[in-house]
Structure formats: structure tokens, C-alpha cells
Tab-separated table of C-alpha atoms in Angstrom:
chain	number	residue	atom	x	y	z
A	3	MET	CA	223.046	2.995	106.498
A	4	ALA	CA	220.242	4.466	108.557
A	5	THR	CA	220.968	7.207	111.042
A	6	GLU	CA	219.885	6.722	114.610
A	7	GLU	CA	217.055	9.024	115.623
A	8	PRO	CA	216.894	9.960	119.290
A	9	THR	CA	214.277	7.822	120.995
A	10	ASP	CA	213.311	10.627	123.352
A	11	PRO	CA	211.953	13.664	121.455
A	12	ARG	CA	212.609	15.804	124.538
A	13	ALA	CA	216.361	15.271	123.994
A	14	THR	CA	216.127	17.304	120.779
A	15	LEU	CA	213.991	19.922	122.480
A	16	ARG	CA	216.399	20.224	125.399
A	17	GLY	CA	219.406	20.677	123.107
A	18	GLY	CA	222.074	21.682	125.611
A	19	LEU	CA	219.871	23.149	128.310
A	20	PRO	CA	220.864	22.240	131.870
A	21	ASP	CA	218.935	19.510	133.641
A	22	ARG	CA	218.062	21.923	136.425
A	23	TYR	CA	218.189	25.686	136.771
A	24	LEU	CA	219.407	27.192	140.035
A	25	THR	CA	217.130	28.949	142.511
A	26	PRO	CA	218.062	31.924	144.712
A	27	GLU	CA	218.279	29.453	147.608
A	28	ASP	CA	220.884	27.479	145.646
A	29	LEU	CA	223.009	30.638	145.295
A	30	VAL	CA	222.729	31.290	149.037
A	31	THR	CA	224.090	27.794	149.676
A	32	MET	CA	226.801	27.974	146.971
A	33	PHE	CA	228.212	31.324	148.072
A	34	SER	CA	227.404	31.150	151.818
A	35	LEU	CA	225.278	34.284	151.599
A	36	PRO	CA	223.412	35.626	154.649
A	37	SER	CA	219.956	35.377	153.026
A	38	VAL	CA	217.977	35.167	149.809
A	39	GLU	CA	217.459	38.913	150.035
A	40	THR	CA	221.150	39.324	149.113
A	41	VAL	CA	220.479	37.609	145.767
A	42	TYR	CA	217.510	39.900	145.119
A	43	GLN	CA	219.613	42.968	146.023
A	44	TRP	CA	222.298	41.843	143.549
A	45	ARG	CA	219.596	41.565	140.904
A	46	ARG	CA	218.182	45.038	141.634
A	47	LYS	CA	221.679	46.565	141.530
A	48	ARG	CA	222.594	44.480	138.440
A	49	ILE	CA	225.782	43.182	140.055
A	50	GLY	CA	224.883	39.506	140.439
A	51	PRO	CA	224.725	36.635	137.973
A	52	PRO	CA	222.144	37.032	135.212
A	53	GLY	CA	218.832	35.451	136.051
A	54	PHE	CA	215.428	35.172	134.447
A	55	ARG	CA	211.845	34.843	135.550
A	56	VAL	CA	209.683	31.779	135.038
A	57	GLY	CA	206.326	33.128	136.081
A	58	ARG	CA	206.953	34.551	139.520
A	59	TYR	CA	210.043	32.435	140.163
A	60	LEU	CA	213.634	33.583	139.666
A	61	ARG	CA	216.005	31.072	138.079
A	62	PHE	CA	219.682	31.063	137.102
A	63	ASN	CA	221.496	29.123	134.399
A	64	PRO	CA	224.344	27.174	136.074
A	65	ALA	CA	226.711	28.019	133.194
A	66	ALA	CA	225.963	31.745	133.565
A	67	VAL	CA	226.561	31.572	137.323
A	68	LYS	CA	229.867	29.796	136.741
A	69	ALA	CA	230.919	32.417	134.154
A	70	TRP	CA	229.913	35.236	136.524
A	71	GLU	CA	231.925	33.641	139.325
A	72	ALA	CA	234.981	33.231	137.067
A	73	GLU	CA	234.735	36.875	136.004
A	74	ARG	CA	234.482	38.069	139.620
A	75	THR	CA	237.427	35.869	140.624
A	76	ALA	CA	239.529	37.224	137.756
A	77	LEU	CA	238.678	40.792	138.769
A	78	SER	CA	239.653	40.210	142.378
A	79	ASP	CA	242.895	38.462	141.341
A	80	ALA	CA	243.801	41.414	139.097
A	81	ALA	CA	243.251	43.951	141.874
């Protein structure tokens, strides 16, 4: 019996990566923030979700944002 090889070689390369990374503007919309500057302040103070640079652009992994949100929610529920 032959095993099925993926027809799209990018599927192997992607290997669990999200289809789209989030932008600072996406976080502003998700969390109803006043501006993009809030996201950059969180990053400078190291209190926001972990992000990474792609050239000059800041991007966020949706799974990391979700985990950060769950952690913040758990902290506020415990208080």
C-alpha cells in the first residue's frame, strides 16, 4: 500500500502555522483599544501578547494572543 504524499509541498512547510498572523490593527479591533499606539506601549512595557517582527512589521500569532487573553482573564477572575 502506497502512502499518500501531500500534493501541495507548502502544506508540509506550513506544518501547523496559522493561515494569517494578526497585525496591531487586528488587536485594536479585537480588544476595542483606543489606538495602535496602545499595542506598541504594551510591547515596550512587555505586558501585551508576544509579537515578532517581519522586517519592519509587527505580527502576532493568533494562538499566542488567545493564550495571553486566557491568562489575563484567569488573573482578573482570581483577583
